[in-house]
């Protein structure tokens, strides 16, 4: 899992957007909402090769769940309003 940390405005998202055009929207997602990744309803992580959690604050609070998402071969996800 690459992590880029830098001052705001230096262009971190430009690199990710370039990769999005290579792999396509189907396999890329970007969000500033950490609940989309580690919350109860996290269906946005399904079938993604590249996932950007932009401007994540207090990452230490969710690090255990992130570690699971990164290292497990199969990860469960839950759609909202679905069984």
mmCIF file of N, CA and C in Angstrom:
data_model
loop_
_atom_site.group_PDB
_atom_site.id
_atom_site.type_symbol
_atom_site.label_atom_id
_atom_site.label_comp_id
_atom_site.label_asym_id
_atom_site.label_seq_id
_atom_site.Cartn_x
_atom_site.Cartn_y
_atom_site.Cartn_z
ATOM 1 N N UNK A 1 0.837 -1.162 0.000
ATOM 2 C CA UNK A 1 0.000 0.000 0.000
ATOM 3 C C UNK A 1 0.888 1.233 0.000
ATOM 4 N N UNK A 2 0.951 1.934 -1.097
ATOM 5 C CA UNK A 2 1.723 3.176 -1.100
ATOM 6 C C UNK A 2 0.967 4.279 -0.374
ATOM 7 N N UNK A 3 1.689 5.069 0.372
ATOM 8 C CA UNK A 3 1.112 6.211 1.082
ATOM 9 C C UNK A 3 1.920 7.440 0.697
ATOM 10 N N UNK A 4 1.223 8.452 0.184
ATOM 11 C CA UNK A 4 1.881 9.706 -0.154
ATOM 12 C C UNK A 4 1.475 10.759 0.870
ATOM 13 N N UNK A 5 2.461 11.357 1.480
ATOM 14 C CA UNK A 5 2.213 12.431 2.429
ATOM 15 C C UNK A 5 3.015 13.633 1.960
ATOM 16 N N UNK A 6 2.333 14.753 1.789
ATOM 17 C CA UNK A 6 3.032 15.959 1.352
ATOM 18 C C UNK A 6 2.161 17.175 1.659
ATOM 19 N N UNK A 7 2.669 18.315 1.323
ATOM 20 C CA UNK A 7 1.907 19.544 1.520
ATOM 21 C C UNK A 7 0.741 19.573 0.541
ATOM 22 N N UNK A 8 -0.363 20.202 0.930
ATOM 23 C CA UNK A 8 -1.510 20.299 0.022
ATOM 24 C C UNK A 8 -1.144 21.049 -1.256
ATOM 25 N N UNK A 9 -1.709 20.606 -2.356
ATOM 26 C CA UNK A 9 -1.532 21.300 -3.617
ATOM 27 C C UNK A 9 -0.330 20.898 -4.440
ATOM 28 N N UNK A 10 0.378 19.842 -4.043
ATOM 29 C CA UNK A 10 1.575 19.473 -4.805
ATOM 30 C C UNK A 10 1.271 18.517 -5.962
ATOM 31 N N UNK A 11 0.050 17.961 -6.046
ATOM 32 C CA UNK A 11 -0.310 17.150 -7.204
ATOM 33 C C UNK A 11 -0.384 15.650 -6.969
ATOM 34 N N UNK A 12 -0.615 15.212 -5.759
ATOM 35 C CA UNK A 12 -0.719 13.767 -5.498
ATOM 36 C C UNK A 12 -1.852 13.141 -6.298
ATOM 37 N N UNK A 13 -2.972 13.832 -6.386
ATOM 38 C CA UNK A 13 -4.112 13.274 -7.115
ATOM 39 C C UNK A 13 -3.874 13.211 -8.614
ATOM 40 N N UNK A 14 -3.010 14.050 -9.145
ATOM 41 C CA UNK A 14 -2.725 14.004 -10.579
ATOM 42 C C UNK A 14 -2.149 12.650 -10.977
ATOM 43 N N UNK A 15 -1.266 12.121 -10.147
ATOM 44 C CA UNK A 15 -0.690 10.804 -10.416
ATOM 45 C C UNK A 15 -1.766 9.726 -10.373
ATOM 46 N N UNK A 16 -2.638 9.791 -9.373
ATOM 47 C CA UNK A 16 -3.709 8.802 -9.262
ATOM 48 C C UNK A 16 -4.693 8.911 -10.418
ATOM 49 N N UNK A 17 -5.037 10.125 -10.817
ATOM 50 C CA UNK A 17 -5.946 10.310 -11.952
ATOM 51 C C UNK A 17 -5.346 9.770 -13.236
ATOM 52 N N UNK A 18 -4.055 9.902 -13.416
ATOM 53 C CA UNK A 18 -3.377 9.322 -14.571
ATOM 54 C C UNK A 18 -3.560 7.805 -14.580
ATOM 55 N N UNK A 19 -3.387 7.177 -13.412
ATOM 56 C CA UNK A 19 -3.566 5.731 -13.318
ATOM 57 C C UNK A 19 -5.021 5.320 -13.529
ATOM 58 N N UNK A 20 -5.940 6.179 -13.119
ATOM 59 C CA UNK A 20 -7.368 5.898 -13.337
ATOM 60 C C UNK A 20 -7.663 5.775 -14.831
ATOM 61 N N UNK A 21 -7.048 6.615 -15.642
ATOM 62 C CA UNK A 21 -7.277 6.550 -17.078
ATOM 63 C C UNK A 21 -6.689 5.282 -17.687
ATOM 64 N N UNK A 22 -5.679 4.727 -17.054
ATOM 65 C CA UNK A 22 -5.081 3.485 -17.546
ATOM 66 C C UNK A 22 -5.942 2.277 -17.177
ATOM 67 N N UNK A 23 -6.375 2.199 -15.909
ATOM 68 C CA UNK A 23 -7.126 1.014 -15.476
ATOM 69 C C UNK A 23 -8.632 1.178 -15.613
ATOM 70 N N UNK A 24 -9.135 2.395 -15.734
ATOM 71 C CA UNK A 24 -10.559 2.644 -15.924
ATOM 72 C C UNK A 24 -11.304 2.924 -14.633
ATOM 73 N N UNK A 25 -12.442 3.589 -14.769
ATOM 74 C CA UNK A 25 -13.271 3.959 -13.621
ATOM 75 C C UNK A 25 -13.804 2.743 -12.866
ATOM 76 N N UNK A 26 -13.965 1.654 -13.574
ATOM 77 C CA UNK A 26 -14.517 0.447 -12.937
ATOM 78 C C UNK A 26 -13.605 -0.078 -11.827
ATOM 79 N N UNK A 27 -12.310 0.104 -11.968
ATOM 80 C CA UNK A 27 -11.340 -0.447 -11.022
ATOM 81 C C UNK A 27 -10.662 0.599 -10.138
ATOM 82 N N UNK A 28 -11.166 1.832 -10.183
ATOM 83 C CA UNK A 28 -10.582 2.921 -9.394
ATOM 84 C C UNK A 28 -11.686 3.670 -8.662
ATOM 85 N N UNK A 29 -11.403 4.057 -7.431
ATOM 86 C CA UNK A 29 -12.346 4.899 -6.683
ATOM 87 C C UNK A 29 -11.548 5.844 -5.785
ATOM 88 N N UNK A 30 -12.028 7.056 -5.675
ATOM 89 C CA UNK A 30 -11.398 8.049 -4.827
ATOM 90 C C UNK A 30 -12.459 8.674 -3.939
ATOM 91 N N UNK A 31 -12.151 8.828 -2.663
ATOM 92 C CA UNK A 31 -13.098 9.415 -1.722
ATOM 93 C C UNK A 31 -12.345 10.127 -0.612
ATOM 94 N N UNK A 32 -13.021 11.067 0.016
ATOM 95 C CA UNK A 32 -12.476 11.711 1.201
ATOM 96 C C UNK A 32 -13.192 11.198 2.449
ATOM 97 N N UNK A 33 -14.137 10.274 2.255
ATOM 98 C CA UNK A 33 -14.935 9.739 3.350
ATOM 99 C C UNK A 33 -14.396 8.372 3.755
ATOM 100 N N UNK A 34 -13.721 8.298 4.892
ATOM 101 C CA UNK A 34 -13.135 7.028 5.311
ATOM 102 C C UNK A 34 -14.190 5.986 5.645
ATOM 103 N N UNK A 35 -15.434 6.414 5.924
ATOM 104 C CA UNK A 35 -16.513 5.456 6.208
ATOM 105 C C UNK A 35 -16.847 4.609 4.982
ATOM 106 N N UNK A 36 -16.592 5.126 3.780
ATOM 107 C CA UNK A 36 -16.813 4.338 2.564
ATOM 108 C C UNK A 36 -15.880 3.134 2.511
ATOM 109 N N UNK A 37 -14.765 3.232 3.195
ATOM 110 C CA UNK A 37 -13.768 2.168 3.171
ATOM 111 C C UNK A 37 -13.940 1.225 4.353
ATOM 112 N N UNK A 38 -14.054 1.770 5.540
ATOM 113 C CA UNK A 38 -14.066 0.943 6.752
ATOM 114 C C UNK A 38 -15.392 0.983 7.492
ATOM 115 N N UNK A 39 -16.396 1.637 6.954
ATOM 116 C CA UNK A 39 -17.690 1.725 7.617
ATOM 117 C C UNK A 39 -18.512 0.458 7.449
ATOM 118 N N UNK A 40 -19.721 0.474 7.978
ATOM 119 C CA UNK A 40 -20.610 -0.680 7.887
ATOM 120 C C UNK A 40 -21.024 -0.981 6.458
ATOM 121 N N UNK A 41 -21.164 0.036 5.639
ATOM 122 C CA UNK A 41 -21.555 -0.142 4.239
ATOM 123 C C UNK A 41 -20.386 0.294 3.361
ATOM 124 N N UNK A 42 -19.605 -0.674 2.931
ATOM 125 C CA UNK A 42 -18.358 -0.386 2.223
ATOM 126 C C UNK A 42 -18.314 -1.005 0.837
ATOM 127 N N UNK A 43 -19.439 -1.016 0.143
ATOM 128 C CA UNK A 43 -19.482 -1.667 -1.167
ATOM 129 C C UNK A 43 -18.627 -0.959 -2.217
ATOM 130 N N UNK A 44 -18.189 0.258 -1.950
ATOM 131 C CA UNK A 44 -17.368 0.965 -2.940
ATOM 132 C C UNK A 44 -15.989 0.328 -3.114
ATOM 133 N N UNK A 45 -15.579 -0.555 -2.193
ATOM 134 C CA UNK A 45 -14.271 -1.193 -2.321
ATOM 135 C C UNK A 45 -14.309 -2.425 -3.224
ATOM 136 N N UNK A 46 -15.495 -2.863 -3.622
ATOM 137 C CA UNK A 46 -15.612 -4.073 -4.447
ATOM 138 C C UNK A 46 -14.920 -3.910 -5.791
ATOM 139 N N UNK A 47 -14.153 -4.913 -6.158
ATOM 140 C CA UNK A 47 -13.529 -5.017 -7.487
ATOM 141 C C UNK A 47 -12.610 -3.857 -7.834
ATOM 142 N N UNK A 48 -12.015 -3.226 -6.846
ATOM 143 C CA UNK A 48 -11.124 -2.101 -7.119
ATOM 144 C C UNK A 48 -9.663 -2.540 -7.058
ATOM 145 N N UNK A 49 -8.897 -2.089 -8.038
ATOM 146 C CA UNK A 49 -7.452 -2.308 -8.044
ATOM 147 C C UNK A 49 -6.722 -1.153 -7.376
ATOM 148 N N UNK A 50 -7.287 0.039 -7.500
ATOM 149 C CA UNK A 50 -6.672 1.237 -6.942
ATOM 150 C C UNK A 50 -7.753 2.030 -6.222
ATOM 151 N N UNK A 51 -7.514 2.299 -4.950
ATOM 152 C CA UNK A 51 -8.489 3.001 -4.115
ATOM 153 C C UNK A 51 -7.773 4.136 -3.401
ATOM 154 N N UNK A 52 -8.268 5.337 -3.564
ATOM 155 C CA UNK A 52 -7.645 6.520 -2.972
ATOM 156 C C UNK A 52 -8.538 7.061 -1.859
ATOM 157 N N UNK A 53 -8.002 7.095 -0.642
ATOM 158 C CA UNK A 53 -8.692 7.754 0.465
ATOM 159 C C UNK A 53 -7.985 9.088 0.642
ATOM 160 N N UNK A 54 -8.602 10.111 0.139
ATOM 161 C CA UNK A 54 -7.986 11.423 0.046
ATOM 162 C C UNK A 54 -8.120 12.195 1.353
ATOM 163 N N UNK A 55 -7.047 12.870 1.751
ATOM 164 C CA UNK A 55 -7.044 13.735 2.933
ATOM 165 C C UNK A 55 -7.515 12.998 4.185
ATOM 166 N N UNK A 56 -6.998 11.806 4.407
ATOM 167 C CA UNK A 56 -7.411 11.023 5.564
ATOM 168 C C UNK A 56 -6.813 11.607 6.836
ATOM 169 N N UNK A 57 -7.666 11.903 7.769
ATOM 170 C CA UNK A 57 -7.257 12.414 9.065
ATOM 171 C C UNK A 57 -7.458 11.305 10.107
ATOM 172 N N UNK A 58 -6.633 11.286 11.123
ATOM 173 C CA UNK A 58 -6.737 10.303 12.211
ATOM 174 C C UNK A 58 -6.733 8.866 11.700
ATOM 175 N N UNK A 59 -5.822 8.566 10.797
ATOM 176 C CA UNK A 59 -5.746 7.226 10.210
ATOM 177 C C UNK A 59 -5.444 6.168 11.259
ATOM 178 N N UNK A 60 -4.786 6.534 12.333
ATOM 179 C CA UNK A 60 -4.446 5.558 13.361
ATOM 180 C C UNK A 60 -5.693 4.912 13.963
ATOM 181 N N UNK A 61 -6.836 5.617 13.924
ATOM 182 C CA UNK A 61 -8.080 5.079 14.467
ATOM 183 C C UNK A 61 -8.608 3.890 13.667
ATOM 184 N N UNK A 62 -8.313 3.838 12.384
ATOM 185 C CA UNK A 62 -8.843 2.773 11.525
ATOM 186 C C UNK A 62 -7.749 1.880 10.960
ATOM 187 N N UNK A 63 -6.540 1.988 11.474
ATOM 188 C CA UNK A 63 -5.405 1.259 10.908
ATOM 189 C C UNK A 63 -5.597 -0.257 10.936
ATOM 190 N N UNK A 64 -6.201 -0.787 11.987
ATOM 191 C CA UNK A 64 -6.413 -2.235 12.060
ATOM 192 C C UNK A 64 -7.312 -2.711 10.919
ATOM 193 N N UNK A 65 -8.378 -1.986 10.648
ATOM 194 C CA UNK A 65 -9.285 -2.358 9.550
ATOM 195 C C UNK A 65 -8.599 -2.176 8.200
ATOM 196 N N UNK A 66 -7.821 -1.126 8.052
ATOM 197 C CA UNK A 66 -7.089 -0.927 6.800
ATOM 198 C C UNK A 66 -6.094 -2.056 6.557
ATOM 199 N N UNK A 67 -5.413 -2.484 7.605
ATOM 200 C CA UNK A 67 -4.458 -3.583 7.482
ATOM 201 C C UNK A 67 -5.156 -4.837 6.999
ATOM 202 N N UNK A 68 -6.328 -5.101 7.518
ATOM 203 C CA UNK A 68 -7.108 -6.262 7.074
ATOM 204 C C UNK A 68 -7.462 -6.154 5.595
ATOM 205 N N UNK A 69 -7.888 -4.978 5.164
ATOM 206 C CA UNK A 69 -8.258 -4.785 3.760
ATOM 207 C C UNK A 69 -7.069 -4.959 2.830
ATOM 208 N N UNK A 70 -5.899 -4.591 3.296
ATOM 209 C CA UNK A 70 -4.703 -4.657 2.460
ATOM 210 C C UNK A 70 -4.146 -6.066 2.380
ATOM 211 N N UNK A 71 -4.150 -6.803 3.483
ATOM 212 C CA UNK A 71 -3.439 -8.080 3.536
ATOM 213 C C UNK A 71 -4.298 -9.299 3.241
ATOM 214 N N UNK A 72 -5.597 -9.226 3.437
ATOM 215 C CA UNK A 72 -6.446 -10.396 3.207
ATOM 216 C C UNK A 72 -6.632 -10.645 1.714
ATOM 217 N N UNK A 73 -6.711 -11.920 1.339
ATOM 218 C CA UNK A 73 -6.941 -12.261 -0.066
ATOM 219 C C UNK A 73 -8.388 -12.025 -0.463
ATOM 220 N N UNK A 74 -9.319 -12.242 0.473
ATOM 221 C CA UNK A 74 -10.733 -11.983 0.215
ATOM 222 C C UNK A 74 -11.264 -11.074 1.320
ATOM 223 N N UNK A 75 -11.970 -10.050 0.907
ATOM 224 C CA UNK A 75 -12.506 -9.077 1.855
ATOM 225 C C UNK A 75 -14.011 -8.971 1.627
ATOM 226 N N UNK A 76 -14.779 -8.997 2.698
ATOM 227 C CA UNK A 76 -16.221 -8.861 2.561
ATOM 228 C C UNK A 76 -16.611 -7.391 2.512
ATOM 229 N N UNK A 77 -17.677 -7.124 1.807
ATOM 230 C CA UNK A 77 -18.209 -5.768 1.743
ATOM 231 C C UNK A 77 -19.726 -5.860 1.826
ATOM 232 N N UNK A 78 -20.357 -4.784 2.262
ATOM 233 C CA UNK A 78 -21.791 -4.764 2.483
ATOM 234 C C UNK A 78 -22.407 -3.601 1.732
ATOM 235 N N UNK A 79 -23.425 -3.907 0.913
ATOM 236 C CA UNK A 79 -24.163 -2.855 0.215
ATOM 237 C C UNK A 79 -25.253 -2.319 1.127
ATOM 238 N N UNK A 80 -25.520 -1.057 1.012
ATOM 239 C CA UNK A 80 -26.583 -0.433 1.790
ATOM 240 C C UNK A 80 -27.945 -0.853 1.231
ATOM 241 N N UNK A 81 -28.903 -1.096 2.095
ATOM 242 C CA UNK A 81 -30.255 -1.514 1.745
ATOM 243 C C UNK A 81 -30.300 -2.869 1.039
ATOM 244 N N UNK A 82 -29.296 -3.727 1.272
ATOM 245 C CA UNK A 82 -29.258 -5.071 0.693
ATOM 246 C C UNK A 82 -29.075 -6.065 1.821
ATOM 247 N N UNK A 83 -29.480 -7.297 1.592
ATOM 248 C CA UNK A 83 -29.235 -8.345 2.579
ATOM 249 C C UNK A 83 -27.813 -8.835 2.473
#
